[in-house]
Every structure is written in structure tokens, then in C-alpha cells.
Amino acid sequence: MEDADYLVLGGGSGGCAVAGRLSEDPNCRVVLVEAGDSGESWVVRTPLAGALMAPVPFHNWAFSTVPQPGPGGRRGYQPRGRTLGGSSAINAMVYTRGHAKDYDRWAALGNPGWSYADVLPYFRKAENNEVFDDEFHGRGGPLNVAASRTDNPFQARFLDAARQCGHPIVEDFNGAAQEGCGVYQVTQIDGERCSAARAYIHPHVATRKNLQVLTGTRALRLVFDGRRAVGAELALPGGETRIVRVRREVVLALGAFGSPQLLLLSGVGDAARLKAIGVAPRHHLPGVGENLHDHPDVVLGYRSGSRDLLGFSFGGAARLAREILRYRRERRGMVATNFAEAGGFLKTAPDLETPDVQLHFVVALVDDHARRQHLGHGFTCHVCVLRPKSRGALRLASADPRAAPLIDPNFLGDEADLETLAAGVRLTRGIMEAPALRAHWRRELHTADVHSDGEIRAFLRRRADTVYHPVGSCAMGPDPARAVVDSQLRVHGLDGLRVADASIMPEIVAGNTNAPTIMIGEKAADLVRRA
């Protein structure tokens, strides 16, 4: 390994975008480091096979939270992608950006350059949208965005049920209006997953001699010369450790868990806490690991006899065999599913300015993050709180860089989140019980006897968990007493070091976080080049 101009640590959505864009300049050398594999297998590319949020032994860190008081002391599940492409290689491929006001709020918090008008060009630059070509969307970008190719009749049934409940139908959740229900666009190309790695890295590894990708390689700590980051110590495949030094900058893109963890391991964080865990403090920055938050979510399940839904039965197996053959011929049908095929952004009260809950309608009976299986068929619907008030933190479990961090999103820590989620459950059940859907299910999986407000709250404390959108643990802001990076994504008080992933979000966006994280990577590349 030679020295690099730029060292990008983390091959997820933000890291792939940063490394891909920086390596467009043949005069600079970029090294991208990823702990997992190359992310090129058929398992990742095939949508049905590649939804690996379940704790499989590959492609997933499969973290757990510390016990959560709000959800009754349970430990939550925190899947994160461990492969090139990161969580974009194991997610449900839903392409949403959040609400325009989310980004205007970032700017109002003291982050110039992050309003919706500022970030929209980066969303458009990243995108090759097969359906829309207007002021909100782009053509010719590396990230392919497409319509669902499953042809599943339950999409139309869900939309009919939403209409019956008086909800508007939205064709484009990333256009002028967000409120309503619709079918999600997906990050797919020709019916295959388009991860961030497939978009930004895989096409260029063989042709860009200035781009080196190190897979199976883990960052152990940052290397400093005074206050300047000058490289990182890496654990290579086979156990050897090496230091890679940089001439210009190090970019952290290890995600909402990995980026603060590496900063803390390197002595950047709250000095007293670092000393207590056995890490020598280098730079006191108390915001590292703070402000961790996520969309608290609960899943409603419904048993059905329809084999249009994924499930376990003899008839379902025969149907799936036919669908596999169809997918091989056409790249369409059930195997192209992203599972969460439809959904919506709804208000739990009419006087709200913007939607406060999001729905993901899933064409399978999913229980406990697919860790608990059921015979037969069914569908489920997630509902999550879009702007949670609860805040948690990420801490080190030990000074060992290979130890999993202590993850505390503090779900339902603020009572307001519980009340919003309860209102979201009522809204969701209204759609599920509308005639267009009620004709297609037999019974509720977990909520058949849940009716009163108290019963709904108790159900939420038993079942609420993540919808896989952790953010905020290296928050962007002007005050180094609270924030970790400034509006240029530079770590406060240090030189040559930036963060470019979902951890920099000062407040979570009202939608799925993959597209916003790619946008952050695109913008970060421009900020680095201008330095």
C-alpha cells in the first residue's frame, strides 16, 4: 500500500460516493477501506435474496442495543451492512429523501449550505431516475432509481385501501408533495439491486489506477501528527496491521455507529469518559457519540391465504419456483421484490404542517426482523415516527477496536414518541381494515386483542424497535461543545479529518436514510475538492 491523497474509511453509502467522486480526478490517489467483502455476489444483486437485515453470518454486523427502558427493557436489533455498499447492500432499496423542511431545518440550526435548495442539486447529480425527469430528479447519475418490477396485485389493493380511508395517492414521494400513499421507487437497475458500491465503485475498480479498494480490512485507530489526521492503522486480512498515511485528508464514513466509535478509540471525544474506559484522550470533543437517534417503528402483521405474498407453504414454494424462472427470463416478478413495496407519509393530526409517520407495506409476514418465521402467508405494515424527540448515545464497551460498541438509541424515551406511534398504529389499522385489504386477510398476528389506548401503548412497549435508520452521532453544527463536525463536515478542532455519513445529520430526515447519505457523500466530495 502506497500513501494516499485521500483515505476513505468505510465503504457504505457515504464512503462509496466520496471515494467514487474523488477518484474521478486521475491526479489524486484514493484508498477506500471496507471491513466486509466486495459486495458483488448474486446474493447482494438479487433483491429477494439480498434483503439481509436478518442476522445472517455474512454481510451484516447484526448489532444489538443496550436494554431499552422505553420498550420494557428489551435489547433492540441493529443490523448494519458489512460489505462494500454498506447497508445499501442489505436494505429494502426504498428511495426517499425526506421532506424539504428537514434540510431547511439543518441550515437554520447553523449549517449554511445544507438547505433543501442547497442539497437538491446533489440528489439530482447522484440520480439516474428511469421514471421522472424534472426539477426534482436527475438523469445520468451513478445511482439508478427505478419503478417496482414485481407486478404484485397487493400494491393496488394497498392504494385502494388508502383511498377508501381518504388518503391522497402520491406518484413521487420526492417531488412537490410528500403526504399520502404510493408505491416506492427503488434503487434497482434491470431488476437487480443498485447498491452504492455498484453505483460508485464497481464500474471503476479495474479502470481507475488511482483508486485502491481494501476489502476485509478494518480501521483500528486514526493516526495524528499534532492536531492533524495523517492516516489510520488498519487490520488487513490475515491479521497483519499496517498504517496508511495521507497527504491531504482522511474521511470517516463508517456510519452512525462506526464513525463515532473510531473517533472515540482514537482519543477524540469526552475526555473523562475516555480515561474511564482506558483510552488516552487526544482531543476533547464531548459531542462524539451523542445525539444518536432513529425512527422508532412497530410492525402490524396479518395472516392471508394469498400466494401473491411471500411465505412458507407447498403452494408458495411452487409459485416461487415459477417466479425464479420468470426472473431469470425477464428480471421481473416476485424475485424483484424489495419487500416494502408500498407505503406512505401521513399526518396523525390534521393541523400538522408535515407528515409525522411513515408506513412501509411489506408483501410478506415479517416478525421480529425476520428472525422469527411462520408457516403460511401474510403481509405486514410498518409504521414509524418520522421526527422522534428521544435522543440516545453511542459509547465504547472497551478500548478493544474489535469489540462492538454500546448502542443506546433510547427508543420511546420521550413520551411524545410513544403517543405519536400509537396514533400511527390507529391510522395504519384503518387502512388495513378498509374493504380493499380486509377481504385479503384472516386475522391479525399480534394485535387481535389490542383495542384500547392502554392496550396499544402496552403493545408498543412489547414490540417497538428500529426501522434501520440510525443517525446523528457525529452531528453537524457550529458549537463544538455539542456538535462534532462543522458545515464543511470538518471535525471541530482537528485538521485533515471529515465525516461523511448519516452520523452527521443533526436531526433525522422524515424518510429513509440511504438516499440522503449518498447525497452527503456527493456533497462531501465537493467540499474536499474545494479545500
Coordinates of C-alpha atoms in Angstrom, one line a residue:
M1 CA 0.0 0.0 0.0
E2 CA 1.3 3.4 -1.0
D3 CA 0.5 6.6 0.7
A4 CA -2.8 8.2 -0.5
D5 CA -4.0 11.7 -1.1
Y6 CA -7.4 10.7 0.4
L7 CA -8.2 7.8 2.8
V8 CA -11.9 6.9 3.0
L9 CA -12.7 4.7 5.9
G10 CA -16.0 2.8 5.4
G11 CA -17.4 1.5 2.1
G12 CA -21.1 2.3 2.8
S13 CA -23.4 4.7 1.0
G14 CA -21.4 7.8 2.0
G15 CA -18.0 6.3 1.6
C16 CA -18.7 4.9 -1.8
A17 CA -20.0 8.2 -3.0
V18 CA -17.0 10.1 -1.7
A19 CA -14.4 7.7 -3.0
G20 CA -16.1 7.3 -6.4
R21 CA -16.3 11.1 -6.9
L22 CA -12.8 11.9 -5.6
S23 CA -11.2 9.2 -7.8
E24 CA -12.6 10.9 -10.9
D25 CA -9.5 13.1 -10.7
P26 CA -6.7 11.0 -12.0
N27 CA -4.1 13.2 -10.3
C28 CA -5.1 12.1 -6.8
R29 CA -4.8 8.7 -5.2
V30 CA -7.8 7.4 -3.2
V31 CA -7.8 4.4 -0.9
L32 CA -11.2 3.1 0.2
V33 CA -11.3 0.7 3.2
E34 CA -14.2 -1.7 3.9
A35 CA -14.3 -4.4 6.6
G36 CA -16.6 -6.7 4.6
D37 CA -16.3 -8.2 1.1
S38 CA -16.7 -6.7 -2.3
G39 CA -20.5 -6.7 -2.4
E40 CA -20.6 -8.2 -5.9
S41 CA -22.2 -11.6 -5.2
W42 CA -25.5 -12.7 -6.7
V43 CA -26.9 -12.7 -3.1
V44 CA -26.5 -8.9 -3.0
R45 CA -27.6 -8.3 -6.5
T46 CA -30.8 -10.3 -6.4
P47 CA -33.4 -8.3 -4.5
L48 CA -35.3 -11.3 -2.9
A49 CA -32.1 -13.0 -1.8
G50 CA -30.3 -9.8 -0.7
A51 CA -32.7 -8.5 1.9
L52 CA -30.2 -9.5 4.6
M53 CA -31.5 -7.5 7.6
A54 CA -31.9 -10.8 9.3
P55 CA -28.8 -11.8 11.4
V56 CA -27.2 -14.0 8.7
P57 CA -23.5 -14.7 9.3
F58 CA -22.4 -12.6 6.3
H59 CA -22.9 -9.0 5.1
N60 CA -24.3 -7.9 8.4
W61 CA -22.8 -6.6 11.7
A62 CA -26.1 -7.6 13.4
F63 CA -25.6 -5.4 16.4
S64 CA -27.8 -5.2 19.5
T65 CA -28.7 -2.2 21.6
V66 CA -28.3 -1.9 25.3
P67 CA -31.5 -2.6 27.2
Q68 CA -34.1 0.0 26.3
P69 CA -36.3 1.2 29.2
G70 CA -39.0 2.6 26.9
P71 CA -39.6 -0.7 25.2
G72 CA -39.8 -2.6 28.5
G73 CA -36.0 -3.2 29.0
R74 CA -35.7 -5.2 25.8
R75 CA -32.5 -5.2 23.7
G76 CA -33.2 -3.9 20.2
Y77 CA -31.8 -5.3 17.0
Q78 CA -29.4 -3.1 14.9
P79 CA -28.5 -4.6 11.5
R80 CA -25.8 -2.8 9.5
G81 CA -24.3 -3.7 6.2
R82 CA -20.8 -5.4 6.4
T83 CA -19.9 -5.4 2.7
L84 CA -18.9 -2.9 0.1
G85 CA -22.0 -0.8 -0.3
G86 CA -22.7 -1.0 3.4
S87 CA -26.4 -1.0 4.4
S88 CA -27.4 -0.1 0.8
A89 CA -26.4 -3.8 0.0
I90 CA -28.8 -5.3 2.5
N91 CA -31.6 -2.7 2.8
A92 CA -35.1 -2.6 1.2
M93 CA -33.9 -0.4 -1.6
V94 CA -36.6 2.3 -0.9
Y95 CA -35.6 5.6 -2.5
T96 CA -36.9 8.5 -0.5
R97 CA -35.2 11.7 0.6
G98 CA -37.2 13.1 3.5
H99 CA -39.1 16.4 3.5
A100 CA -37.7 19.7 2.1
K101 CA -38.2 21.3 5.5
D102 CA -35.8 18.8 7.1
Y103 CA -32.9 20.3 5.2
D104 CA -34.1 23.8 5.8
R105 CA -34.1 23.0 9.5
W106 CA -30.4 21.8 9.2
A107 CA -29.5 25.1 7.8
A108 CA -31.5 27.0 10.4
L109 CA -29.5 25.1 13.1
G110 CA -26.3 26.9 11.9
N111 CA -25.3 24.8 9.0
P112 CA -25.1 27.1 5.9
G113 CA -25.1 25.2 2.6
W114 CA -27.5 22.5 3.8
S115 CA -30.9 23.9 3.0
Y116 CA -33.1 22.0 0.6
A117 CA -32.2 24.3 -2.2
D118 CA -28.5 23.6 -1.5
V119 CA -28.8 19.8 -1.3
L120 CA -31.3 19.2 -4.2
P121 CA -28.5 19.6 -6.8
Y122 CA -26.6 16.7 -5.1
F123 CA -29.6 14.5 -5.1
R124 CA -30.1 15.2 -8.8
K125 CA -26.4 14.7 -9.5
A126 CA -26.4 11.3 -7.8
E127 CA -29.5 10.0 -9.6
N128 CA -30.4 8.3 -12.8
N129 CA -34.2 8.2 -12.5
E130 CA -35.8 6.0 -15.0
V131 CA -39.3 7.4 -14.4
F132 CA -39.0 11.1 -13.6
D133 CA -37.0 13.8 -15.3
D134 CA -37.9 17.2 -13.9
E135 CA -36.7 19.9 -11.5
F136 CA -36.6 17.3 -8.6
H137 CA -34.8 14.5 -10.4
G138 CA -31.7 13.7 -12.4
R139 CA -30.7 11.6 -15.3
G140 CA -27.2 10.2 -15.9
G141 CA -26.1 9.9 -12.3
P142 CA -24.5 6.7 -11.0
L143 CA -27.4 5.7 -8.7
N144 CA -30.1 4.0 -10.7
V145 CA -33.6 4.7 -9.4
A146 CA -36.5 2.7 -10.9
A147 CA -40.1 1.7 -10.5
S148 CA -41.0 -1.5 -8.8
R149 CA -40.9 -4.5 -11.2
T150 CA -42.8 -7.1 -9.1
D151 CA -46.3 -6.6 -10.6
N152 CA -47.7 -7.6 -7.2
P153 CA -51.5 -7.0 -7.0
F154 CA -51.2 -6.1 -3.3
Q155 CA -49.7 -2.8 -4.3
A156 CA -53.0 -1.7 -5.9
R157 CA -55.0 -3.2 -3.0
F158 CA -53.0 -1.1 -0.6
L159 CA -53.6 2.0 -2.6
D160 CA -57.3 1.3 -2.9
A161 CA -57.5 0.9 0.9
A162 CA -55.7 4.2 1.3
R163 CA -58.2 5.9 -1.0
Q164 CA -61.1 4.4 0.9
C165 CA -59.6 6.0 4.1
G166 CA -59.4 9.4 2.4
H167 CA -55.6 9.5 1.9
P168 CA -54.2 11.1 -1.3
I169 CA -52.2 8.9 -3.7
V170 CA -48.7 10.2 -4.4
E171 CA -46.8 9.2 -7.6
D172 CA -43.5 10.7 -6.4
F173 CA -42.6 11.0 -2.8
N174 CA -39.5 13.0 -3.8
G175 CA -41.4 15.6 -5.8
A176 CA -43.5 18.6 -4.8
A177 CA -45.8 16.8 -2.3
Q178 CA -45.0 14.1 0.2
E179 CA -48.2 13.5 2.1
G180 CA -50.2 10.4 1.0
C181 CA -49.7 6.8 0.0
G182 CA -48.0 5.3 -3.0
V183 CA -45.6 2.7 -4.4
Y184 CA -42.0 3.3 -3.5
Q185 CA -39.3 3.8 -6.1
V186 CA -36.3 1.5 -5.6
T187 CA -32.6 1.6 -6.1
Q188 CA -32.5 -1.1 -8.7
I189 CA -31.2 -1.5 -12.3
D190 CA -32.8 -4.0 -14.6
G191 CA -34.5 -5.7 -11.6
E192 CA -31.2 -6.0 -9.7
R193 CA -30.1 -4.1 -6.6
C194 CA -28.1 -1.0 -7.3
S195 CA -26.1 -0.5 -4.1
A196 CA -23.8 2.4 -3.5
A197 CA -20.9 0.2 -4.4
R198 CA -22.5 -0.9 -7.7
A199 CA -23.2 2.8 -8.5
Y200 CA -19.9 4.4 -7.5
I201 CA -17.1 1.8 -7.1
H202 CA -17.6 -1.5 -9.0
P203 CA -17.6 0.1 -12.5
H204 CA -14.2 1.8 -11.8
V205 CA -12.1 -0.5 -9.8
A206 CA -10.4 -2.1 -12.9
T207 CA -10.0 1.1 -14.8
R208 CA -9.0 3.8 -12.3
K209 CA -5.5 3.0 -11.3
N210 CA -5.7 5.8 -8.7
L211 CA -8.5 4.0 -6.8
Q212 CA -7.5 1.2 -4.4
V213 CA -10.2 -0.7 -2.6
L214 CA -9.2 -2.7 0.5
T215 CA -11.9 -5.2 1.5
G216 CA -11.8 -7.4 4.5
T217 CA -9.8 -4.6 6.2
R218 CA -10.7 -2.9 9.4
A219 CA -9.7 0.5 10.7
L220 CA -8.3 0.2 14.2
R221 CA -7.4 3.8 15.0
L222 CA -6.6 7.2 13.4
V223 CA -3.1 8.4 13.3
F224 CA -2.3 12.0 14.1
D225 CA 0.5 14.5 13.9
G226 CA -0.4 17.0 16.5
R227 CA -4.0 18.0 15.6
R228 CA -3.8 16.8 12.1
A229 CA -5.1 13.4 11.0
V230 CA -2.4 11.9 8.8
G231 CA -3.6 8.3 8.4
A232 CA -5.0 5.2 10.0
E233 CA -3.9 1.9 11.4
L234 CA -5.6 -0.9 9.5
A235 CA -6.0 -4.6 10.3
L236 CA -5.5 -6.4 7.0
P237 CA -6.9 -9.9 6.0
G238 CA -4.8 -12.5 7.8
G239 CA -4.2 -10.3 10.9
E240 CA -1.3 -8.1 9.8
T241 CA -1.6 -4.4 10.7
R242 CA -0.3 -1.5 8.6
I243 CA -0.5 2.2 8.7
V244 CA -1.7 4.1 5.6
R245 CA -0.7 7.7 5.6
V246 CA -2.4 10.5 3.6
R247 CA -1.1 13.7 2.0
R248 CA -4.4 15.5 2.2
E249 CA -7.4 14.2 4.2
V250 CA -9.0 11.3 6.0
V251 CA -12.7 10.9 5.5
L252 CA -14.7 8.8 8.0
A253 CA -17.7 7.1 6.5
L254 CA -18.2 4.2 8.9
G255 CA -21.8 5.0 9.7
A256 CA -23.7 6.2 12.7
F257 CA -22.1 3.5 14.8
G258 CA -18.6 3.1 13.3
S259 CA -17.6 6.7 12.8
P260 CA -18.1 7.8 16.4
Q261 CA -16.6 4.5 17.6
L262 CA -13.4 5.1 15.6
L263 CA -13.1 8.7 16.9
L264 CA -13.5 7.5 20.5
L265 CA -11.0 4.7 20.0
S266 CA -8.6 7.4 18.6
G267 CA -8.9 9.6 21.7
V268 CA -11.4 12.1 20.2
G269 CA -14.4 12.5 22.5
D270 CA -15.4 13.3 26.0
A271 CA -12.0 13.2 27.9
A272 CA -13.4 11.9 31.2
R273 CA -15.3 9.0 29.6
L274 CA -12.3 8.1 27.5
K275 CA -10.0 7.9 30.5
A276 CA -12.5 5.8 32.4
I277 CA -12.5 3.2 29.6
G278 CA -8.8 3.2 29.2
V279 CA -8.3 5.3 26.1
A280 CA -5.8 8.2 26.3
P281 CA -7.7 11.4 25.4
R282 CA -6.3 13.3 22.4
H283 CA -8.9 15.9 21.7
H284 CA -11.9 16.8 24.0
L285 CA -15.0 16.8 21.9
P286 CA -17.9 15.9 24.1
G287 CA -20.5 15.5 21.2
V288 CA -18.9 12.4 19.8
G289 CA -21.4 9.6 20.1
E290 CA -24.2 11.9 21.5
N291 CA -27.4 12.7 19.7
L292 CA -27.9 9.2 18.4
H293 CA -31.5 8.7 17.3
D294 CA -33.6 6.6 14.9
H295 CA -37.2 6.2 13.7
P296 CA -39.0 4.1 16.3
D297 CA -41.1 1.6 14.5
V298 CA -43.6 -1.1 15.0
V299 CA -44.9 -3.8 12.7
L300 CA -48.5 -4.9 12.3
G301 CA -48.9 -8.4 10.8
Y302 CA -51.9 -10.1 9.0
R303 CA -52.3 -13.7 8.0
S304 CA -53.5 -14.3 4.5
G305 CA -54.1 -17.2 2.2
S306 CA -52.8 -15.4 -0.9
R307 CA -49.8 -16.9 -2.7
D308 CA -49.1 -13.5 -4.2
L309 CA -47.5 -12.9 -0.8
L310 CA -44.1 -14.5 0.1
G311 CA -44.4 -17.2 2.7
F312 CA -43.8 -20.9 3.6
S313 CA -46.2 -23.4 2.0
F314 CA -46.1 -26.1 -0.6
G315 CA -48.1 -23.9 -3.0
G316 CA -45.9 -21.0 -2.2
A317 CA -42.8 -23.0 -3.0
A318 CA -44.2 -24.0 -6.4
R319 CA -45.2 -20.4 -7.0
L320 CA -41.7 -19.2 -6.1
A321 CA -40.1 -21.8 -8.4
R322 CA -42.1 -20.3 -11.3
E323 CA -41.2 -16.8 -10.2
I324 CA -37.5 -17.7 -10.2
L325 CA -37.7 -18.8 -13.8
R326 CA -39.6 -15.7 -14.7
Y327 CA -37.0 -13.5 -13.0
R328 CA -34.2 -15.3 -15.0
R329 CA -36.0 -14.5 -18.2
E330 CA -37.4 -11.1 -17.6
R331 CA -35.9 -9.7 -14.4
R332 CA -39.5 -9.1 -13.2
G333 CA -41.9 -10.6 -10.7
M334 CA -41.7 -11.8 -7.1
V335 CA -37.9 -12.2 -7.0
A336 CA -37.5 -8.5 -7.8
T337 CA -39.3 -7.5 -4.6
N338 CA -37.9 -5.1 -2.2
F339 CA -40.4 -6.4 0.3
A340 CA -41.5 -2.9 1.4
E341 CA -43.2 -2.3 -1.9
A342 CA -45.6 0.5 -1.0
G343 CA -46.2 2.9 1.9
G344 CA -46.9 6.4 2.8
F345 CA -46.3 9.6 4.7
L346 CA -49.3 10.6 6.9
K347 CA -50.3 13.1 9.5
T348 CA -51.7 11.8 12.8
A349 CA -53.4 15.2 13.3
P350 CA -54.9 17.4 10.6
D351 CA -53.3 20.6 11.9
L352 CA -49.7 19.3 11.5
E353 CA -47.6 21.1 8.9
T354 CA -46.0 18.0 7.6
P355 CA -46.4 14.2 7.9
D356 CA -45.2 12.7 11.2
V357 CA -45.4 9.0 10.5
Q358 CA -44.3 6.8 7.6
L359 CA -45.7 3.4 6.5
H360 CA -43.9 0.5 4.8
F361 CA -46.3 -2.1 3.4
V362 CA -44.5 -5.4 3.2
V363 CA -45.6 -8.3 0.9
A364 CA -44.6 -10.9 3.5
L365 CA -45.3 -11.9 7.1
V366 CA -42.2 -10.4 8.8
D367 CA -41.9 -10.9 12.5
D368 CA -39.0 -9.7 14.7
H369 CA -36.9 -8.6 11.8
A370 CA -37.4 -11.9 10.0
R371 CA -35.7 -13.7 12.9
R372 CA -39.0 -15.5 13.7
Q373 CA -40.6 -17.4 10.9
H374 CA -44.2 -18.5 10.4
L375 CA -45.8 -21.1 8.2
G376 CA -48.2 -19.8 5.6
H377 CA -48.6 -16.4 4.0
G378 CA -49.4 -12.8 5.0
F379 CA -48.5 -9.2 4.8
T380 CA -47.2 -6.7 7.3
C381 CA -47.1 -2.9 7.6
H382 CA -44.5 -0.9 9.5
V383 CA -45.3 2.4 11.0
C384 CA -42.6 4.7 12.3
V385 CA -42.3 8.1 14.0
L386 CA -40.6 10.5 11.5
R387 CA -39.4 13.2 13.9
P388 CA -38.6 11.4 17.2
K389 CA -37.8 13.5 20.2
S390 CA -35.9 10.8 22.0
R391 CA -32.1 11.0 22.0
G392 CA -29.6 8.4 23.0
A393 CA -25.8 7.8 22.6
L394 CA -23.1 5.5 21.4
R395 CA -20.4 4.6 23.9
L396 CA -17.3 2.3 23.9
A397 CA -17.7 -1.1 25.5
S398 CA -13.9 -1.3 25.9
A399 CA -10.7 0.0 24.3
D400 CA -10.6 -3.0 22.1
P401 CA -11.4 -1.8 18.5
R402 CA -12.9 -5.2 17.6
A403 CA -15.5 -5.0 20.4
A404 CA -19.0 -3.9 19.4
P405 CA -20.0 -0.5 20.8
L406 CA -22.7 0.1 23.3
I407 CA -25.7 1.4 21.2
D408 CA -28.4 3.3 23.0
P409 CA -31.0 4.9 20.7
N410 CA -33.2 5.5 23.8
F411 CA -36.4 4.4 21.9
L412 CA -39.6 5.8 23.3
G413 CA -37.5 7.7 25.9
D414 CA -39.7 10.8 25.3
E415 CA -43.4 10.1 25.9
A416 CA -44.3 12.1 22.9
D417 CA -42.8 9.4 20.6
L418 CA -45.0 6.8 22.2
E419 CA -48.1 8.9 21.7
T420 CA -47.2 9.6 18.0
L421 CA -46.5 5.9 17.4
A422 CA -49.8 5.0 19.0
A423 CA -51.6 7.4 16.7
G424 CA -49.8 6.0 13.8
V425 CA -50.9 2.5 14.7
R426 CA -54.5 3.7 14.6
L427 CA -54.1 5.2 11.2
T428 CA -52.4 2.1 9.9
R429 CA -55.1 -0.2 11.2
G430 CA -57.7 1.9 9.5
I431 CA -56.0 1.2 6.1
M432 CA -55.5 -2.5 6.9
E433 CA -59.2 -2.8 7.8
A434 CA -60.5 -0.9 4.7
P435 CA -62.5 -3.2 2.4
A436 CA -59.8 -3.3 -0.3
L437 CA -57.4 -5.1 2.1
R438 CA -59.8 -6.6 4.7
A439 CA -61.0 -9.0 2.1
H440 CA -57.5 -10.5 1.8
W441 CA -56.5 -11.3 5.5
R442 CA -57.8 -13.7 8.0
R443 CA -56.5 -12.5 11.3
E444 CA -54.1 -10.2 13.0
L445 CA -50.8 -11.7 14.1
H446 CA -50.1 -9.7 17.3
T447 CA -52.9 -7.2 17.7
A448 CA -56.2 -9.2 17.6
D449 CA -56.9 -8.3 21.2
V450 CA -55.4 -4.8 21.2
H451 CA -58.0 -2.1 21.1
S452 CA -57.9 0.5 23.9
D453 CA -55.3 3.2 24.2
G454 CA -53.7 1.4 27.1
E455 CA -53.5 -1.8 25.2
I456 CA -51.9 -0.1 22.2
R457 CA -49.3 1.5 24.4
A458 CA -48.5 -1.8 26.0
F459 CA -48.2 -3.4 22.6
L460 CA -45.8 -0.7 21.5
R461 CA -43.6 -1.3 24.6
R462 CA -43.6 -5.0 23.8
R463 CA -42.9 -4.7 20.1
A464 CA -41.4 -1.3 19.0
D465 CA -37.9 -1.3 17.6
T466 CA -35.8 0.2 14.8
V467 CA -36.7 0.7 11.2
Y468 CA -32.9 0.7 10.5
H469 CA -32.2 4.5 10.3
P470 CA -29.7 5.4 13.0
V471 CA -28.2 8.9 12.6
G472 CA -26.8 11.9 14.5
S473 CA -23.9 10.5 16.5
C474 CA -21.3 12.9 14.9
A475 CA -23.8 15.8 14.5
M476 CA -23.2 18.8 12.3
G477 CA -23.3 22.2 14.0
P478 CA -21.4 25.3 14.8
D479 CA -20.9 24.7 18.5
P480 CA -18.1 22.2 19.3
A481 CA -19.5 21.8 22.8
R482 CA -22.4 19.8 21.3
A483 CA -21.6 19.2 17.6
V484 CA -18.8 17.1 16.1
V485 CA -18.4 18.5 12.6
D486 CA -18.9 21.9 11.1
S487 CA -20.9 22.7 8.0
Q488 CA -17.9 21.7 5.9
L489 CA -18.0 18.3 7.6
R490 CA -14.6 19.0 9.3
V491 CA -14.2 17.6 12.8
H492 CA -14.1 20.5 15.2
G493 CA -10.7 21.4 16.4
L494 CA -8.8 18.9 14.1
D495 CA -7.3 19.2 10.7
G496 CA -7.4 16.9 7.7
L497 CA -10.4 14.9 9.1
R498 CA -14.0 14.9 7.9
V499 CA -17.1 12.7 8.4
A500 CA -19.4 11.9 5.5
D501 CA -22.2 9.6 6.5
A502 CA -25.6 9.5 8.3
S503 CA -23.9 10.3 11.6
I504 CA -23.6 14.0 10.7
M505 CA -27.4 14.6 10.5
P506 CA -28.2 17.0 13.3
E507 CA -31.8 15.8 13.1
I508 CA -33.1 12.8 11.3
V509 CA -34.9 13.2 7.9
A510 CA -38.5 12.3 7.5
G511 CA -37.9 9.3 5.4
N512 CA -35.5 6.5 4.6
T513 CA -31.8 7.5 5.1
N514 CA -30.0 5.8 2.2
A515 CA -30.5 8.5 -0.4
P516 CA -29.7 11.3 2.0
T517 CA -26.5 9.6 3.0
I518 CA -25.5 9.3 -0.6
M519 CA -26.3 13.0 -1.0
I520 CA -24.0 13.7 1.9
G521 CA -21.2 11.7 0.2
E522 CA -21.7 13.6 -3.0
K523 CA -21.5 17.0 -1.2
A524 CA -18.6 15.9 0.9
A525 CA -16.6 15.1 -2.2
D526 CA -17.1 18.7 -3.4
L527 CA -16.2 20.1 -0.1
V528 CA -13.0 18.1 0.0
R529 CA -12.0 19.1 -3.6
R530 CA -12.6 22.8 -2.7
A531 CA -10.4 22.7 0.3

